[in-house]
């Protein structure tokens, strides 16, 4: 934008000085190309260096989760008992664990599990939360009242305690973790969506576009959805690290995924028990990548919150 | 106000009843009896055991019995450690956990607020960036990793603090810090953002124009308003400290309630899991209630009976 203005300043073209045709049509012409909500949000996000660093880190982490295990000749459950607890070397980049399994392969395999749990939890929360909250808010009245009562009660339940209970009942495993995390997890999303829809339903800009004869589809696309998507995306970026953290927490209590598959939480928990014997790499790598992922999601979430909230526009 | 409190108390009882019911039926949905993994017991012993714990009754009768005993604050016996009741476990563990929890909360609140204020006063300055980097790291590092790092560095390598257990004030420092880092980071970030907002208000400018020092402005005018959002999340923080304490108590071998809870989970000792869950939930719901009431009193702008609409 700025260089363009400079150019016109230097050689003002003649057409700028031609009188406009005197009609109401031209009076309403918008001269600049319109910047969409998402373009605007992206512009503000890309100015936030920390958030961009978070985004880059996440992309790298996801790429490594996909391709990392392919970079070594080992498989995550291949045991070489004679090569147990080797420190990091050119052969085993992150060392080996007590059963001689390559830590580099296991770390990125663990990344798959941990990220899968995080993303699945966020996606399922999103689907249930948007459907429930959207319906409740859009319907309003008695339906809304009733549905919100249920939410209020569910919201009062201590999240991690309920997750632990569900895990005790369902038994440890990857899918039971995702179910346990989402059974109570969607409530937060539903509250946010419902609040947004309720607020927007009667907002002046929605009323205005209805008055101008906008179809229901256009109202939803142009008015309701973009204004709701911001908080939804922020909530999702915060759900992923919460889920990853909860998974690590469950692994710590012995309720995580079962061997030989290992998530970062399980690996960190294994590493904790041998930290005093000096095998630092067994804790360091999973712990480092859990922290890095949480860090990346947190800074990205912060940046998105600023970028997507039109009220914070400077 | 009184009507609001009554409504809230009623809702609390309902929530608690739902938690008890969910917990009860979840625990009974687990296949097998708690005695299945025990050493071979004869049929007669098995039946006697089940009769003793009412396990031979229909589920709904068991439920009625459980509700009845809960109403008299009796959480029932532990199945795996038959000599102790769940009440005794709570009685023994809760004071220790409370001590750990309160110490961590105090550390978290004080250091979080101080950090937040410092960051806000030097908004976009070096201190701000440092404090916020510190805070983001505090949020990102899971507490069990924090605990291990502290033990490794301060207890094993430098031998400043004892490695584990719960005997003297020196023993309390490491676990409390490990438990406090997460909440501290959250408080610091929240204090900072609300403080920045408050510092831009007109009345702060007025105070400055009157010639008050920064210290006076912060303590007399800004802090009160800036801390309101912090109070709203105190309930959630208590919940976080509580669940965090399971992990910390396990790592540091602290004989608190978390230890009994985790042992209960590992032993599949259902009365213990149910009892501690119900106790924890009741405690948390109470804390949320107190925080809500406190918020209403501290901020006269909030009309309590209008909330939740």
Coordinates of C-alpha atoms in Angstrom, one line a residue:
Chain A
X1 CA 0.0 0.0 0.0
X2 CA 2.6 2.5 1.0
X3 CA 4.9 2.3 -2.1
X4 CA 1.8 2.6 -4.3
X5 CA 0.9 5.9 -2.6
X6 CA 4.4 7.2 -3.0
X7 CA 4.3 6.5 -6.7
X8 CA 1.0 8.5 -7.2
X9 CA 2.4 11.3 -5.1
X10 CA 5.4 11.6 -7.4
X11 CA 3.7 11.5 -10.7
X12 CA 0.1 12.4 -10.2
X13 CA -1.7 11.1 -13.2
X14 CA -4.0 13.4 -15.1
X15 CA -7.1 11.3 -14.6
X16 CA -7.2 12.1 -10.9
X17 CA -8.1 15.7 -11.8
X18 CA -10.9 14.9 -14.2
X19 CA -14.3 15.8 -12.8
X20 CA -16.4 12.8 -11.8
X21 CA -19.6 12.2 -13.4
X22 CA -22.2 13.7 -11.0
X23 CA -24.2 10.7 -10.1
X24 CA -25.0 8.8 -6.9
X25 CA -23.4 5.7 -8.4
X26 CA -19.9 7.3 -8.5
X27 CA -20.3 8.9 -5.1
X28 CA -20.5 5.5 -3.5
X29 CA -17.6 4.0 -5.4
X30 CA -15.0 2.5 -3.1
X31 CA -11.6 3.4 -4.5
X32 CA -9.4 1.0 -2.6
X33 CA -9.5 -2.8 -3.0
X34 CA -11.3 -4.1 0.0
X35 CA -9.2 -6.0 2.5
X36 CA -11.0 -9.1 3.7
X37 CA -11.2 -10.0 7.4
X38 CA -8.8 -12.9 6.9
X39 CA -6.3 -10.8 4.9
X40 CA -6.4 -8.2 7.6
X41 CA -5.9 -10.8 10.3
X42 CA -3.1 -12.4 8.4
X43 CA -1.4 -9.0 8.0
X44 CA -1.5 -8.4 11.7
X45 CA -0.5 -11.9 12.6
X46 CA 2.5 -11.8 10.3
X47 CA 3.7 -8.7 12.0
X48 CA 3.8 -10.6 15.3
X49 CA 7.3 -12.2 15.2
X50 CA 6.8 -14.5 18.1
X51 CA 3.6 -15.9 16.8
X52 CA 5.1 -16.4 13.4
X53 CA 8.0 -18.2 15.0
X54 CA 5.4 -20.4 16.8
X55 CA 3.7 -21.1 13.4
X56 CA 7.0 -22.1 11.8
X57 CA 7.8 -24.3 14.7
X58 CA 4.5 -26.0 14.4
X59 CA 4.8 -26.6 10.7
X60 CA 8.3 -28.1 11.3
X61 CA 7.0 -30.3 14.2
X62 CA 4.2 -31.6 12.0
X63 CA 6.6 -32.3 9.1
X64 CA 9.0 -34.1 11.4
X65 CA 6.1 -36.1 12.9
X66 CA 5.3 -37.2 9.3
X67 CA 8.8 -37.7 7.9
X68 CA 11.0 -38.0 11.1
X69 CA 10.6 -41.8 11.6
X70 CA 11.5 -42.4 8.0
X71 CA 14.9 -40.7 8.3
X72 CA 16.4 -43.6 10.4
X73 CA 16.8 -47.2 9.5
X74 CA 15.2 -48.2 12.8
X75 CA 11.5 -48.8 13.6
X76 CA 10.1 -47.3 16.8
X77 CA 9.6 -50.8 18.4
X78 CA 12.8 -52.4 17.2
X79 CA 14.7 -53.6 20.3
X80 CA 18.5 -54.2 20.4
X81 CA 19.0 -55.2 24.0
X82 CA 22.8 -55.0 23.8
X83 CA 22.6 -51.4 22.8
X84 CA 20.5 -50.1 25.7
X85 CA 20.8 -46.6 27.1
X86 CA 23.3 -45.3 24.6
X87 CA 23.9 -41.6 24.7
X88 CA 23.2 -39.6 21.5
X89 CA 25.7 -40.4 18.8
X90 CA 26.0 -40.2 15.0
X91 CA 24.3 -43.6 14.9
X92 CA 21.4 -42.9 17.3
X93 CA 20.9 -39.1 17.1
X94 CA 18.8 -39.0 20.3
X95 CA 20.4 -42.0 21.9
X96 CA 18.6 -45.2 22.8
X97 CA 16.3 -46.3 25.6
X98 CA 16.7 -49.1 28.0
X99 CA 15.5 -51.7 25.4
X100 CA 17.9 -50.3 22.8
X101 CA 15.2 -48.6 20.8
X102 CA 16.2 -45.6 18.8
X103 CA 15.1 -42.5 20.6
X104 CA 15.0 -40.3 17.4
X105 CA 12.5 -42.6 15.8
X106 CA 10.5 -43.0 19.0
X107 CA 10.4 -39.3 19.6
X108 CA 8.9 -38.5 16.2
X109 CA 6.6 -41.5 16.4
X110 CA 5.6 -40.1 19.8
X111 CA 5.0 -36.7 18.0
X112 CA 2.5 -38.4 15.8
X113 CA 0.6 -39.8 18.8
X114 CA 0.7 -36.6 20.8
X115 CA -0.2 -34.3 17.9
X116 CA -2.9 -36.7 16.8
X117 CA -4.4 -36.6 20.2
X118 CA -4.2 -32.8 20.3
X119 CA -5.7 -32.2 16.9
X120 CA -8.4 -34.9 17.2
X121 CA -9.5 -33.4 20.5
X122 CA -9.6 -30.0 19.0
X123 CA -11.5 -31.1 15.9
X124 CA -14.1 -33.1 17.8
X125 CA -14.5 -30.3 20.3
X126 CA -15.1 -28.0 17.3
X127 CA -17.7 -30.2 15.7
X128 CA -19.7 -30.9 18.8
X129 CA -19.2 -27.4 20.3
X130 CA -20.2 -25.5 17.1
X131 CA -23.2 -27.7 16.5
X132 CA -24.4 -27.5 20.1
X133 CA -23.6 -23.9 20.8
X134 CA -24.8 -22.7 17.4
X135 CA -28.1 -24.5 17.7
X136 CA -28.6 -23.3 21.2
X137 CA -27.8 -19.7 20.4
X138 CA -29.7 -19.6 17.2
X139 CA -32.8 -21.2 18.6
X140 CA -32.8 -19.0 21.7
X141 CA -35.7 -19.0 24.2
X142 CA -36.6 -22.1 26.2
X143 CA -34.4 -24.5 24.1
X144 CA -31.4 -22.3 24.8
X145 CA -32.2 -22.1 28.5
X146 CA -32.5 -25.8 28.8
X147 CA -29.3 -26.5 26.7
X148 CA -27.4 -24.0 28.8
X149 CA -28.5 -25.6 32.0
X150 CA -26.8 -28.8 30.8
X151 CA -23.7 -26.9 29.9
X152 CA -23.5 -25.2 33.3
X153 CA -23.6 -28.5 35.1
X154 CA -21.0 -30.0 32.8
X155 CA -18.8 -26.9 33.2
X156 CA -18.9 -27.4 36.9
X157 CA -17.3 -30.8 36.6
X158 CA -13.6 -30.8 37.3
X159 CA -12.1 -31.5 33.8
X160 CA -9.0 -33.6 34.6
X161 CA -10.8 -35.6 37.4
X162 CA -13.5 -36.6 35.0
X163 CA -10.9 -37.5 32.3
X164 CA -9.1 -39.7 34.9
X165 CA -12.3 -41.4 35.9
X166 CA -13.3 -42.1 32.3
X167 CA -9.8 -43.5 31.6
X168 CA -10.1 -45.8 34.6
X169 CA -13.3 -47.1 33.3
X170 CA -12.5 -47.4 29.6
X171 CA -8.9 -48.6 30.1
X172 CA -5.8 -47.0 28.7
X173 CA -5.4 -46.5 24.9
X174 CA -5.2 -43.9 22.2
X175 CA -8.9 -43.7 21.3
X176 CA -10.1 -43.9 24.9
X177 CA -7.9 -40.9 25.6
X178 CA -9.4 -38.9 22.8
X179 CA -12.9 -39.9 23.9
X180 CA -12.2 -39.0 27.5
X181 CA -10.7 -35.6 26.6
X182 CA -13.7 -34.7 24.4
X183 CA -16.6 -35.9 26.5
X184 CA -16.3 -32.8 28.7
X185 CA -13.9 -30.8 26.6
X186 CA -16.5 -29.5 24.0
X187 CA -18.3 -27.5 26.7
X188 CA -16.0 -24.6 26.5
X189 CA -16.3 -24.4 22.7
X190 CA -20.1 -24.6 22.9
X191 CA -20.2 -21.7 25.4
X192 CA -18.1 -19.5 23.2
X193 CA -20.1 -20.2 20.0
X194 CA -23.4 -19.8 21.7
X195 CA -22.4 -16.5 23.2
X196 CA -21.1 -15.2 19.9
X197 CA -24.2 -16.3 17.9
X198 CA -26.5 -14.9 20.6
X199 CA -24.7 -11.6 20.5
X200 CA -24.4 -11.4 16.7
X201 CA -28.0 -12.5 16.0
X202 CA -29.3 -9.2 17.1
X203 CA -26.3 -7.1 16.2
X204 CA -26.8 -4.0 14.1
X205 CA -24.7 -5.1 11.2
X206 CA -26.7 -8.3 10.9
X207 CA -29.9 -6.4 11.1
X208 CA -28.5 -3.9 8.5
X209 CA -27.6 -6.6 6.0
X210 CA -31.0 -8.2 6.5
X211 CA -32.7 -4.9 5.9
X212 CA -30.7 -4.5 2.7
X213 CA -32.2 -7.8 1.6
X214 CA -29.3 -10.1 2.2
X215 CA -30.2 -13.7 2.0
X216 CA -29.8 -16.0 5.0
X217 CA -26.8 -17.6 3.3
X218 CA -25.1 -14.2 2.9
X219 CA -25.9 -13.2 6.5
X220 CA -24.3 -16.4 7.7
X221 CA -21.3 -16.2 5.4
X222 CA -20.6 -12.5 5.7
X223 CA -21.8 -11.6 9.2
X224 CA -22.1 -14.6 11.5
X225 CA -19.3 -16.9 10.5
X226 CA -16.4 -14.6 10.2
X227 CA -17.1 -13.0 13.5
X228 CA -17.5 -16.3 15.2
X229 CA -14.5 -18.0 13.5
X230 CA -12.0 -15.8 15.4
X231 CA -12.8 -16.9 18.9
X232 CA -13.4 -20.5 17.6
X233 CA -9.9 -20.6 16.1
X234 CA -8.3 -19.2 19.2
X235 CA -10.1 -21.7 21.3
X236 CA -8.9 -24.5 19.0
X237 CA -5.3 -23.4 19.2
X238 CA -5.6 -23.5 23.0
X239 CA -7.4 -26.9 23.0
X240 CA -4.5 -28.6 21.3
X241 CA -1.9 -27.9 23.9
X242 CA -4.4 -28.6 26.7
X243 CA -5.1 -32.0 25.2
X244 CA -1.4 -32.8 24.7
X245 CA -0.7 -31.7 28.3
X246 CA -3.6 -33.9 29.5
X247 CA -2.3 -36.8 27.6
X248 CA 1.2 -36.4 29.2
X249 CA -0.5 -36.1 32.6
X250 CA -2.5 -39.3 32.0
X251 CA 0.6 -41.1 30.8
X252 CA 2.3 -40.0 34.0
X253 CA -0.5 -41.7 36.0
X254 CA -0.1 -44.8 34.0
X255 CA -3.3 -44.2 32.0
X256 CA -1.7 -43.3 28.7
X257 CA -1.2 -45.3 25.5
X258 CA 0.2 -48.8 25.9
X259 CA 3.6 -50.1 24.9
X260 CA 5.2 -50.5 22.4
X261 CA 3.5 -47.4 21.1
X262 CA 4.8 -44.3 23.0
X263 CA 3.6 -40.8 23.1
X264 CA 5.8 -38.0 24.4
X265 CA 4.0 -38.2 27.7
X266 CA 4.8 -41.9 28.1
X267 CA 8.4 -41.4 27.0
X268 CA 8.9 -38.5 29.4
X269 CA 7.4 -40.6 32.2
X270 CA 9.8 -43.4 31.4
X271 CA 12.7 -40.9 31.3
X272 CA 11.8 -39.5 34.7
X273 CA 12.4 -42.9 36.4
X274 CA 16.0 -43.0 35.1
X275 CA 17.0 -39.4 35.3
X276 CA 19.0 -40.0 38.5
X277 CA 21.1 -42.7 36.7
X278 CA 22.3 -40.0 34.3
X279 CA 20.4 -41.1 31.1
X280 CA 19.3 -37.4 30.6
X281 CA 18.5 -37.9 26.9
X282 CA 15.6 -40.2 27.7
X283 CA 13.8 -37.4 29.5
X284 CA 15.2 -34.4 27.6
X285 CA 14.0 -35.1 24.1
X286 CA 10.3 -35.9 24.8
X287 CA 10.2 -33.2 27.5
X288 CA 11.8 -30.7 25.2
X289 CA 9.4 -31.4 22.4
X290 CA 6.3 -31.4 24.6
X291 CA 7.4 -28.0 25.9
X292 CA 8.2 -26.7 22.5
X293 CA 4.8 -27.7 21.1
X294 CA 3.0 -26.1 24.0
X295 CA 5.1 -23.0 23.6
X296 CA 4.4 -22.8 19.9
X297 CA 0.7 -23.2 20.3
X298 CA 0.5 -20.7 23.1
X299 CA 2.3 -18.0 21.3
X300 CA 0.4 -18.7 18.1
X301 CA -2.8 -18.6 20.1
X302 CA -1.9 -15.3 21.6
X303 CA -1.1 -13.8 18.2
X304 CA -4.3 -15.1 16.7
X305 CA -6.3 -13.7 19.6
X306 CA -4.9 -10.2 18.8
X307 CA -5.1 -10.7 15.1
X308 CA -8.7 -12.1 14.9
X309 CA -10.4 -9.8 17.4
X310 CA -11.6 -6.8 15.5
X311 CA -12.1 -4.9 18.7
X312 CA -8.3 -4.9 19.4
X313 CA -7.6 -3.2 16.1
X314 CA -5.1 -0.5 16.6
Chain B
X1 CA -27.8 -11.2 46.9
X2 CA -29.4 -13.6 49.3
X3 CA -31.5 -15.0 46.5
X4 CA -28.5 -15.4 44.3
X5 CA -26.6 -17.2 47.1
X6 CA -29.5 -19.6 47.6
X7 CA -29.8 -20.3 43.9
X8 CA -26.1 -21.0 43.7
X9 CA -26.1 -23.3 46.7
X10 CA -29.0 -25.2 45.1
X11 CA -27.1 -25.5 41.8
X12 CA -24.0 -26.7 43.7
X13 CA -25.9 -29.5 45.4
X14 CA -27.3 -30.5 42.0
X15 CA -23.9 -30.5 40.4
X16 CA -22.4 -32.5 43.3
X17 CA -25.2 -35.0 43.1
X18 CA -24.6 -35.4 39.3
X19 CA -20.9 -35.9 40.0
X20 CA -21.6 -38.5 42.6
X21 CA -24.0 -40.3 40.3
X22 CA -21.7 -40.2 37.3
X23 CA -18.8 -41.4 39.4
X24 CA -20.8 -44.1 41.0
X25 CA -22.1 -45.6 37.8
X26 CA -18.8 -45.2 36.0
X27 CA -17.1 -47.2 38.7
X28 CA -19.7 -49.8 38.5
X29 CA -19.5 -50.0 34.7
X30 CA -16.0 -51.4 35.1
X31 CA -16.2 -55.2 34.4
X32 CA -15.2 -57.5 37.2
X33 CA -15.3 -57.2 40.9
X34 CA -12.4 -55.6 42.8
X35 CA -11.6 -59.0 44.3
X36 CA -10.9 -60.7 41.1
X37 CA -7.2 -59.8 41.0
X38 CA -6.6 -60.9 44.5
X39 CA -5.0 -64.1 45.6
X40 CA -7.2 -67.2 45.1
X41 CA -9.9 -66.9 47.6
X42 CA -12.5 -69.6 48.2
X43 CA -16.0 -69.2 47.0
X44 CA -17.3 -68.6 50.5
X45 CA -14.7 -65.9 51.3
X46 CA -15.5 -64.2 48.0
X47 CA -19.2 -64.2 48.8
X48 CA -18.6 -62.9 52.3
X49 CA -16.4 -60.2 51.0
X50 CA -19.0 -59.1 48.5
X51 CA -21.7 -59.2 51.1
X52 CA -19.5 -57.0 53.4
X53 CA -19.2 -54.3 50.8
X54 CA -22.8 -54.8 49.6
X55 CA -21.4 -55.9 46.2
X56 CA -24.0 -58.6 46.0
X57 CA -26.9 -56.2 46.0
X58 CA -28.5 -54.7 42.9
X59 CA -26.7 -51.6 41.6
X60 CA -29.5 -49.3 42.6
X61 CA -29.6 -50.5 46.2
X62 CA -25.8 -50.0 46.3
X63 CA -26.3 -46.5 44.9
X64 CA -28.9 -45.8 47.6
X65 CA -26.6 -47.1 50.3
X66 CA -23.7 -45.0 48.9
X67 CA -25.8 -41.8 48.8
X68 CA -27.0 -42.4 52.3
X69 CA -23.5 -42.8 53.6
X70 CA -22.3 -39.8 51.7
X71 CA -25.1 -37.7 53.3
X72 CA -23.5 -38.5 56.7
X73 CA -20.1 -37.7 55.2
X74 CA -19.0 -41.3 55.3
X75 CA -17.0 -42.2 52.2
X76 CA -16.9 -45.9 53.0
X77 CA -14.0 -48.3 53.4
X78 CA -11.0 -48.9 51.2
X79 CA -11.2 -52.3 49.6
X80 CA -7.5 -52.8 49.1
X81 CA -6.4 -51.5 52.5
X82 CA -9.1 -52.9 54.6
X83 CA -7.8 -51.4 57.8
X84 CA -8.3 -47.8 56.7
X85 CA -11.4 -46.0 55.6
X86 CA -11.5 -43.4 52.9
X87 CA -12.4 -40.8 55.6
X88 CA -9.1 -41.6 57.3
X89 CA -7.2 -41.3 54.1
X90 CA -8.7 -37.9 53.5
X91 CA -8.1 -36.9 57.1
X92 CA -4.5 -37.8 56.8
X93 CA -3.8 -36.7 53.3
X94 CA -5.8 -33.5 53.0
X95 CA -3.9 -31.4 55.6
X96 CA -0.6 -32.2 53.8
X97 CA -2.1 -31.5 50.3
X98 CA -3.7 -28.3 51.6
X99 CA -0.4 -27.1 53.0
X100 CA 1.3 -27.8 49.7
X101 CA -1.5 -26.2 47.7
X102 CA -1.8 -23.1 49.8
X103 CA 2.0 -22.5 49.8
X104 CA 2.1 -22.9 46.0
X105 CA -0.9 -20.6 45.5
X106 CA 0.7 -17.9 47.7
X107 CA 4.0 -18.2 45.8
X108 CA 2.1 -18.1 42.5
X109 CA -0.1 -15.2 43.4
X110 CA 2.6 -13.0 44.8
X111 CA 5.3 -13.6 42.2
X112 CA 2.7 -13.6 39.4
X113 CA 1.3 -10.3 40.4
X114 CA 4.7 -8.7 40.9
X115 CA 5.9 -10.0 37.6
X116 CA 2.8 -8.8 35.9
X117 CA 3.1 -5.3 37.4
X118 CA 6.7 -5.0 36.4
X119 CA 6.0 -6.0 32.9
X120 CA 3.0 -3.6 32.6
X121 CA 5.0 -0.7 34.0
X122 CA 7.7 -1.3 31.4
X123 CA 5.3 -2.1 28.6
X124 CA 7.2 -3.2 25.5
X125 CA 10.5 -2.7 27.4
X126 CA 13.2 -5.3 28.1
X127 CA 11.7 -6.2 31.5
X128 CA 8.3 -6.8 29.8
X129 CA 9.7 -9.1 27.2
X130 CA 11.8 -11.0 29.8
X131 CA 8.9 -11.4 32.2
X132 CA 6.5 -12.6 29.4
X133 CA 9.1 -15.0 27.9
X134 CA 9.5 -16.4 31.4
X135 CA 5.7 -16.7 31.7
X136 CA 5.2 -18.4 28.4
X137 CA 7.9 -20.9 29.3
X138 CA 6.2 -21.4 32.7
X139 CA 3.0 -22.3 30.9
X140 CA 4.7 -24.5 28.3
X141 CA 6.8 -26.7 30.6
X142 CA 4.6 -29.4 32.2
X143 CA 4.9 -29.4 36.0
X144 CA 6.3 -33.0 36.2
X145 CA 9.2 -31.9 34.0
X146 CA 9.7 -28.7 36.0
X147 CA 9.7 -30.9 39.2
X148 CA 12.4 -33.2 37.8
X149 CA 14.6 -30.4 36.6
X150 CA 14.4 -28.8 40.1
X151 CA 15.3 -32.1 41.8
X152 CA 18.1 -32.7 39.3
X153 CA 19.7 -29.3 39.7
X154 CA 18.9 -28.0 43.1
X155 CA 18.7 -31.3 45.1
X156 CA 21.0 -33.7 43.4
X157 CA 23.7 -31.7 41.7
X158 CA 23.9 -28.7 44.1
X159 CA 22.4 -30.5 47.2
X160 CA 20.7 -27.3 48.4
X161 CA 17.4 -28.9 49.1
X162 CA 16.3 -32.4 50.2
X163 CA 15.3 -34.6 47.2
X164 CA 11.9 -35.7 48.4
X165 CA 9.4 -36.3 51.3
X166 CA 7.6 -33.8 53.5
X167 CA 9.4 -33.3 56.8
X168 CA 10.6 -29.7 57.3
X169 CA 10.0 -26.3 55.7
X170 CA 13.1 -27.0 53.5
X171 CA 11.3 -30.0 52.1
X172 CA 8.3 -27.8 51.1
X173 CA 10.3 -25.4 48.9
X174 CA 10.9 -27.5 45.7
X175 CA 7.5 -29.1 45.4
X176 CA 5.8 -25.8 46.1
X177 CA 7.8 -24.0 43.4
X178 CA 7.3 -26.8 40.9
X179 CA 3.5 -26.6 41.5
X180 CA 3.5 -22.8 41.4
X181 CA 5.2 -22.1 38.1
X182 CA 2.1 -22.8 35.9
X183 CA -0.4 -20.7 37.9
X184 CA 2.3 -18.0 38.4
X185 CA 2.7 -17.7 34.6
X186 CA -1.0 -17.4 34.1
X187 CA -1.4 -14.8 36.8
X188 CA 1.5 -12.8 35.5
X189 CA 0.1 -12.7 32.0
X190 CA -3.4 -11.7 33.2
X191 CA -2.1 -9.1 35.6
X192 CA 0.0 -7.6 32.9
X193 CA -2.7 -7.2 30.4
X194 CA -5.3 -5.9 32.8
X195 CA -2.7 -3.6 34.4
X196 CA -1.8 -2.1 31.0
X197 CA -5.5 -1.4 30.4
X198 CA -6.0 0.2 33.8
X199 CA -2.8 2.3 33.5
X200 CA -4.3 3.9 30.4
X201 CA -7.4 5.1 32.2
X202 CA -8.1 8.7 32.9
X203 CA -8.1 8.4 36.7
X204 CA -4.5 7.1 36.6
X205 CA -3.5 10.2 34.6
X206 CA -5.3 12.3 37.3
X207 CA -3.4 10.5 40.0
X208 CA -0.1 11.2 38.1
X209 CA -1.1 14.8 37.7
X210 CA -1.6 15.1 41.4
X211 CA 2.1 14.2 41.7
X212 CA 1.7 10.7 43.2
X213 CA 4.7 8.4 42.8
X214 CA 4.4 5.3 40.5
X215 CA 4.5 3.1 43.6
X216 CA 1.5 5.0 45.1
X217 CA -0.4 4.9 41.9
X218 CA 0.0 1.2 41.5
X219 CA -0.8 0.2 45.1
X220 CA -3.6 2.7 45.7
X221 CA -5.4 3.0 42.4
X222 CA -4.3 0.6 39.7
X223 CA -3.8 -2.7 41.4
X224 CA -7.3 -2.9 42.9
X225 CA -8.9 -2.7 39.4
X226 CA -6.3 -4.7 37.7
X227 CA -6.7 -7.6 40.0
X228 CA -10.3 -8.2 39.3
X229 CA -9.7 -10.5 36.3
X230 CA -7.2 -12.4 38.3
X231 CA -9.8 -13.1 40.9
X232 CA -12.1 -14.6 38.3
X233 CA -9.6 -17.3 37.3
X234 CA -8.7 -18.2 40.9
X235 CA -11.2 -21.0 40.9
X236 CA -9.7 -22.5 37.8
X237 CA -6.2 -22.1 39.3
X238 CA -7.2 -23.9 42.4
X239 CA -8.4 -26.7 40.2
X240 CA -5.1 -26.7 38.4
X241 CA -3.1 -26.7 41.5
X242 CA -5.2 -29.6 42.8
X243 CA -4.8 -31.8 39.8
X244 CA -1.1 -30.7 39.6
X245 CA -0.6 -31.9 43.1
X246 CA -1.3 -35.5 42.1
X247 CA 1.9 -35.4 40.0
X248 CA 4.0 -33.4 42.4
X249 CA 3.0 -35.5 45.3
X250 CA 4.0 -38.6 43.4
X251 CA 7.4 -37.2 42.3
X252 CA 8.3 -35.9 45.7
X253 CA 6.8 -38.8 47.6
X254 CA 4.6 -36.5 49.6
X255 CA 2.0 -38.3 51.7
X256 CA -0.9 -36.1 50.5
X257 CA -4.3 -36.9 49.2
X258 CA -3.0 -37.1 45.6
X259 CA -1.0 -40.1 46.7
X260 CA -4.0 -42.0 47.9
X261 CA -5.9 -41.0 44.8
X262 CA -3.2 -42.3 42.5
X263 CA -2.7 -45.5 44.6
X264 CA -6.5 -45.9 44.3
X265 CA -6.3 -45.7 40.6
X266 CA -3.4 -48.1 40.3
X267 CA -5.1 -50.6 42.6
X268 CA -8.5 -50.0 41.0
X269 CA -9.7 -49.4 44.6
X270 CA -13.2 -48.1 43.6
X271 CA -14.4 -46.7 47.0
X272 CA -11.1 -44.7 47.3
X273 CA -11.4 -43.4 43.7
X274 CA -15.1 -42.5 44.3
X275 CA -14.5 -41.0 47.7
X276 CA -11.6 -38.8 46.7
X277 CA -13.2 -37.7 43.5
X278 CA -16.4 -36.7 45.3
X279 CA -14.3 -34.9 47.9
X280 CA -12.2 -33.1 45.4
X281 CA -15.3 -32.1 43.3
X282 CA -17.1 -30.8 46.4
X283 CA -14.0 -28.8 47.3
X284 CA -13.6 -27.3 43.9
X285 CA -17.3 -26.4 43.5
X286 CA -17.1 -24.7 46.9
X287 CA -14.0 -22.7 45.8
X288 CA -15.7 -21.6 42.6
X289 CA -18.7 -20.5 44.6
X290 CA -16.5 -18.5 47.1
X291 CA -14.6 -16.9 44.2
X292 CA -17.9 -15.8 42.5
X293 CA -19.2 -14.3 45.7
X294 CA -15.9 -12.6 46.4
X295 CA -16.0 -11.1 42.9
X296 CA -19.5 -9.8 43.4
X297 CA -18.4 -8.1 46.6
X298 CA -15.2 -6.7 45.3
X299 CA -16.6 -5.3 42.1
X300 CA -19.9 -3.4 42.7
X301 CA -20.3 -3.0 39.0
X302 CA -21.2 -6.7 38.7
X303 CA -24.8 -7.4 39.7
X304 CA -24.7 -11.0 40.9
X305 CA -28.3 -12.0 40.2
X306 CA -27.9 -10.8 36.6
X307 CA -25.0 -13.1 35.9
X308 CA -25.5 -16.2 33.9
X309 CA -28.1 -14.7 31.7

